[in-house]
Amino acid sequence: MNHSEKLDTYFTSKREEHLEQLKNFLRIPSISALSEHNGDMRTAAEWLKDSLHKAGLENLSIDETEGHPVVYGDWLHAEGKPTILFYGHYDVQPVDPLNLWESGPFEPEIRDNKLYARGSSDDKGQVFMHVLAVEALMKENGTLPVNIKFIIEGEEEVGSPSLEKYIEDNKEKLAADIIVISDTGMYGSGKPAVCYGLRGLAGVQIDVKGAKGDLHSGIYGGGVQNPIHAIADILASFHDKEGTIAVEGFYEDVRPLEEEERAAYEALNFDVEGLKEEIGVNELFGETGYSYLEQTWTRPTLEVNGVFGGFSGEGIKTVLPAEAGAKITCRLVPDQDPEDIVKKLKAHIEAHKPAGVTVTVSEFDKGKPFITPFDHPAIQAAGQSYEKVYGVPTAFTRMGGSIPIVAAFDEILNLPVVLMGFGLSSENFHAPNEHFHLENFDKGLRVIVDYYERVAAFSKDDLKK
C-alpha cells in the first residue's frame, strides 16, 4: 500500500470519529456579534487549541486581542522546507430567523450526506479539515512534509477589527512562504476552484435632511424640497442607462482584465439561463461590454442596499418627510483604493445635491481588493491537488465578495495567498439551514494532504511573489 492509499484508508476508518468531533465543535454557539456569547467564544478557542494539540501541533496559545482571541499553533521541524500559514475563523453568524431552521442551528444533524449546523460550511467545517489533515500526516508519518502555522481568529464575521493589529504586532511569529485560506467556495458541485482574487469594499450612508420636522404635504407640498425626492435624484445620478457608474474618476485605477483571464472565464461556459431561473429574473442587467462573470468578478460596482424615509405603514399618510437616506456599498477591484473611492463618492454627492436640503455622508466598512497571479506555483499546485482527487480540471476564479483581511495579509506579510475552499454557494452560510456537503469534506481532506506534499517540493525561492 503506497503513501496515498494509507492516508485514504486512515480517513475512511476515522470518518465517523472525525464527524463526531466536528459536531462537538459545531455545538459551541460562537456568535461573535452577540456579547451574550462571549463565554462561548472562549470555549470555542479552548476547543480549537485542544484539537490542535491532539493533531500534533506545538507552541499553542490563545492570544488576546482587543476583541475575541486568536488561536495559534505551529509545527516547524521540516528543515529547509516551505512554511504554510493557514488562516481560518471559529466565529459564526447569528442564527435568526430561528423558526426557519429545520433542525437546531447548534444541534448538528446529517441529512442526505449533508451536515446541517451553523458554521458547518462557514468556516468551522473547513478549518477543522486542515486540523485533521495535519493529524493524519502526523499519525501516519510521524512528521509533516512542510512547516505549518495556524492562526484562527474569532472576529471574521464582524469584520476582523482586531486582526490587522495582531498581524502587524506578530509579523515575525507569522512569517511564512504562503498563506492558505479555506473560507471560499468551489465553482459548483463536483467542480473544484482556486480563487485568486477578491473584490474590495467601500460602504457609506447618505442622510438627507429638509425641514425641522415632518410637514403636511397639502399645506407645504410643492413649495418645500422633499428629502425623498432629493435622495432619489442623488441615487439616480450614480449610473447611466447602460449600467456604467457615473461618478467622476471611479474607473480610473481599475486594472484591465488580461485576455488570458477572459478566455479562462469563457471556457467555464457559465449557465446564464440557469442563473436567471435560480434567482427568479427574466433578464440580467450590468455594465455593458462585459460577461456576467466579468461583471461580478472583475468589475467594480456601486449598489444601493437600502433606502429609508417617510411613511411606509399600512394605508397612506399625507406627509412631507423631514429626513430620508440610503445605504450604499461599492465592490472594488485591483488597483482601486477604498479611501479614494469614498472621496470621489462624496464629491459626486456634493455636486448632485438638490437645493433645499442638507446632505451628510457617513463612512462604514472598507476593505482593499486582492489578487494573486493565477500562474503562481502555489496556486497551480492547489489546482493540481483538486484535479487529482476530483478527477476534473480545476477552475481558476475570482470572487465577487470581499474578505478584507486577505488584503491585509497580502500587504503586511507580502506573501502569496491561496484561497482553496470546499463550500458551495447553495449551502446557506449566513442563512437558516446552513449545511456542508460531506462529499467535499471527504474529498477535501485528501486534497489538503496532497497539497501540503506538493508544496514540500518547492524551494522557498519558487514561492516568492
Coordinates of C-alpha atoms in Angstrom, one line a residue, residues 158-398:
V158 CA -17.8 41.1 12.4
G159 CA -15.1 42.4 10.0
S160 CA -11.9 41.2 11.8
P161 CA -11.5 44.5 13.7
S162 CA -8.6 43.2 15.9
L163 CA -6.7 41.0 13.4
E164 CA -4.8 43.6 11.4
K165 CA -3.1 44.9 14.5
Y166 CA -2.4 41.3 15.6
I167 CA -0.7 40.6 12.3
E168 CA 1.3 43.8 12.5
D169 CA 2.4 43.0 16.0
N170 CA 3.3 39.4 15.2
K171 CA 5.0 39.6 11.8
E172 CA 7.9 37.5 12.9
K173 CA 5.8 34.9 14.5
L174 CA 3.6 34.7 11.4
A175 CA 6.5 34.7 8.9
A176 CA 5.8 32.1 6.2
D177 CA 6.2 31.4 2.5
I178 CA 2.5 31.2 1.5
I179 CA -0.9 31.7 3.2
V180 CA -3.6 29.2 2.7
I181 CA -7.3 30.0 3.4
S182 CA -10.3 27.7 3.2
D183 CA -13.2 30.2 3.5
T184 CA -14.3 30.3 -0.1
G185 CA -16.3 28.0 -2.3
M186 CA -16.0 25.7 -5.3
Y187 CA -17.3 26.7 -8.8
G188 CA -20.1 24.2 -8.4
S189 CA -20.9 20.7 -7.3
G190 CA -18.0 18.4 -8.3
K191 CA -16.3 21.5 -9.8
P192 CA -13.3 22.5 -7.8
A193 CA -11.9 26.0 -8.0
V194 CA -9.0 28.0 -6.7
C195 CA -9.9 31.6 -6.1
Y196 CA -7.1 34.1 -6.8
G197 CA -8.9 37.4 -6.5
L198 CA -11.4 39.1 -4.2
R199 CA -13.2 42.4 -4.6
G200 CA -12.7 45.1 -2.0
L201 CA -15.3 47.1 -0.3
A202 CA -16.3 50.7 0.5
G203 CA -19.6 51.5 2.3
V204 CA -21.3 54.8 3.0
Q205 CA -24.6 56.1 4.3
I206 CA -26.2 59.2 2.8
D207 CA -28.5 61.2 5.1
V208 CA -30.7 64.0 3.6
K209 CA -32.4 66.5 5.9
G210 CA -35.0 69.0 4.9
A211 CA -37.4 70.8 7.3
K212 CA -37.0 70.6 11.0
G213 CA -39.9 68.2 11.2
D214 CA -42.4 66.3 9.0
L215 CA -44.7 68.7 7.2
H216 CA -48.3 68.4 5.9
S217 CA -48.0 67.6 2.2
G218 CA -51.1 69.6 1.3
I219 CA -50.0 72.8 3.0
Y220 CA -46.3 72.7 2.2
G221 CA -46.1 70.3 -0.8
G222 CA -44.8 72.0 -3.9
G223 CA -43.1 74.8 -2.0
V224 CA -40.6 72.8 0.1
Q225 CA -38.0 70.3 -1.0
N226 CA -38.9 66.7 -0.3
P227 CA -35.9 64.7 1.1
I228 CA -37.2 61.5 -0.6
H229 CA -37.2 63.3 -3.9
A230 CA -33.7 64.6 -3.2
I231 CA -32.3 61.2 -2.3
A232 CA -33.9 59.7 -5.4
D233 CA -32.2 62.3 -7.5
I234 CA -28.8 61.6 -5.9
L235 CA -29.2 57.8 -6.3
A236 CA -30.3 58.2 -10.0
S237 CA -27.2 60.2 -10.7
F238 CA -24.9 57.2 -9.8
H239 CA -25.4 55.3 -13.1
D240 CA -26.2 55.9 -16.7
K241 CA -28.8 53.9 -18.6
E242 CA -26.2 51.3 -19.6
G243 CA -25.3 50.4 -16.1
T244 CA -22.0 52.3 -16.1
I245 CA -21.1 54.1 -12.9
A246 CA -21.2 57.9 -13.5
V247 CA -19.1 59.0 -10.6
E248 CA -16.2 61.0 -12.0
G249 CA -12.9 59.1 -11.8
F250 CA -14.5 55.9 -10.5
Y251 CA -12.8 53.7 -13.1
E252 CA -9.5 55.4 -13.5
D253 CA -7.5 52.9 -11.4
V254 CA -9.3 49.8 -12.5
R255 CA -6.7 47.2 -13.7
P256 CA -7.7 45.9 -17.1
L257 CA -8.7 42.2 -17.5
E258 CA -6.0 40.1 -19.0
E259 CA -7.0 38.3 -22.2
E260 CA -5.8 35.0 -20.7
E261 CA -8.2 35.5 -17.8
R262 CA -11.1 36.4 -20.1
A263 CA -10.5 33.3 -22.2
A264 CA -10.4 31.2 -19.0
Y265 CA -13.8 32.6 -17.9
E266 CA -15.3 31.9 -21.3
A267 CA -14.1 28.3 -21.1
L268 CA -16.2 27.8 -17.9
N269 CA -19.3 28.0 -20.0
F270 CA -21.3 29.8 -17.3
D271 CA -25.0 28.9 -17.4
V272 CA -26.7 32.3 -17.7
E273 CA -30.2 30.8 -18.3
G274 CA -29.8 28.6 -15.2
L275 CA -28.8 31.6 -13.1
K276 CA -31.9 33.6 -14.2
E277 CA -34.1 30.6 -13.3
E278 CA -32.3 30.1 -10.0
I279 CA -32.7 33.7 -8.8
G280 CA -36.1 34.4 -10.5
V281 CA -35.4 37.1 -13.0
N282 CA -36.3 37.3 -16.7
E283 CA -33.1 39.1 -17.7
L284 CA -29.8 40.2 -16.3
F285 CA -28.5 43.7 -16.2
G286 CA -25.0 45.0 -15.7
E287 CA -22.2 47.1 -17.2
T288 CA -22.3 46.9 -21.0
G289 CA -19.4 45.1 -22.7
Y290 CA -18.7 42.5 -20.0
S291 CA -20.0 39.0 -19.4
Y292 CA -21.8 38.1 -16.2
L293 CA -18.6 36.6 -14.7
E294 CA -16.5 39.6 -15.7
Q295 CA -19.2 41.9 -14.2
T296 CA -19.3 40.1 -10.9
W297 CA -15.6 39.1 -10.5
T298 CA -13.5 41.8 -12.2
R299 CA -15.5 45.0 -12.4
P300 CA -16.3 47.4 -9.7
T301 CA -19.9 48.1 -8.6
L302 CA -22.0 50.7 -6.8
E303 CA -25.1 49.2 -5.2
V304 CA -27.9 50.8 -3.2
N305 CA -28.5 48.4 -0.3
G306 CA -31.4 50.2 1.3
V307 CA -33.5 53.4 1.2
F308 CA -35.4 54.9 4.1
G309 CA -37.6 57.9 4.9
G310 CA -41.2 59.0 5.3
F311 CA -44.2 56.8 6.0
S312 CA -44.3 53.2 4.9
G313 CA -47.1 51.8 7.1
E314 CA -50.5 50.5 6.0
G315 CA -52.6 53.0 4.2
I316 CA -51.4 56.5 3.4
K317 CA -50.2 59.4 5.4
T318 CA -50.1 62.8 3.7
V319 CA -46.7 63.8 5.0
L320 CA -43.7 65.6 3.5
P321 CA -40.9 63.9 5.5
A322 CA -38.1 65.8 7.2
E323 CA -35.4 63.2 6.5
A324 CA -34.5 60.4 4.1
G325 CA -31.4 58.4 3.4
A326 CA -29.7 55.4 1.7
K327 CA -27.0 52.9 2.4
I328 CA -24.5 52.2 -0.4
T329 CA -21.7 49.7 -0.9
C330 CA -19.1 49.6 -3.6
R331 CA -17.3 46.5 -4.6
L332 CA -13.8 47.4 -5.7
V333 CA -11.2 45.7 -7.9
P334 CA -7.4 45.9 -8.3
D335 CA -6.0 48.7 -8.1
Q336 CA -8.8 50.7 -6.6
D337 CA -8.4 52.2 -3.1
P338 CA -11.4 52.4 -0.8
E339 CA -10.4 55.8 0.7
D340 CA -10.0 57.3 -2.8
I341 CA -13.4 55.9 -3.8
V342 CA -15.1 57.3 -0.8
K343 CA -13.7 60.8 -1.6
K344 CA -15.0 60.5 -5.1
L345 CA -18.4 59.5 -3.9
K346 CA -18.6 62.4 -1.5
A347 CA -17.6 64.8 -4.3
H348 CA -20.2 63.4 -6.6
I349 CA -22.9 63.6 -3.9
E350 CA -22.0 67.2 -3.2
A351 CA -22.1 68.1 -6.9
H352 CA -25.5 66.5 -7.3
K353 CA -27.1 67.7 -4.1
P354 CA -30.6 69.2 -4.8
A355 CA -31.5 72.6 -3.4
G356 CA -33.3 72.9 -0.1
V357 CA -31.7 70.0 1.8
T358 CA -28.5 69.3 3.7
V359 CA -26.7 66.1 3.0
T360 CA -24.2 64.2 5.2
V361 CA -22.2 61.1 4.2
S362 CA -21.0 58.7 6.9
E363 CA -18.3 56.1 6.1
F364 CA -18.6 52.5 7.0
D365 CA -16.9 49.2 6.1
K366 CA -13.7 49.5 3.9
G367 CA -11.5 46.7 2.6
K368 CA -9.0 46.7 -0.2
P369 CA -9.2 44.3 -3.2
F370 CA -6.8 41.4 -3.5
I371 CA -5.3 39.5 -6.4
T372 CA -2.5 36.9 -6.8
P373 CA -1.3 35.9 -10.3
F374 CA -3.1 32.7 -11.1
D375 CA 0.0 31.3 -12.7
H376 CA 1.9 31.4 -9.3
P377 CA 3.3 27.9 -8.4
A378 CA 1.4 27.8 -5.2
I379 CA -1.9 28.5 -7.0
Q380 CA -1.2 26.0 -9.7
A381 CA -0.2 23.3 -7.2
A382 CA -3.6 23.7 -5.5
G383 CA -5.3 23.2 -8.8
Q384 CA -3.3 20.0 -9.4
S385 CA -4.3 18.7 -5.9
Y386 CA -8.0 19.3 -6.6
E387 CA -7.8 17.7 -10.0
K388 CA -6.1 14.6 -8.7
V389 CA -8.9 14.0 -6.1
Y390 CA -11.9 15.2 -8.0
G391 CA -10.8 13.9 -11.4
V392 CA -11.8 17.0 -13.3
P393 CA -9.9 20.2 -14.3
T394 CA -9.8 23.0 -11.7
A395 CA -11.3 26.4 -12.4
F396 CA -9.2 29.4 -11.5
T397 CA -11.7 32.1 -10.5
R398 CA -12.0 35.4 -8.8

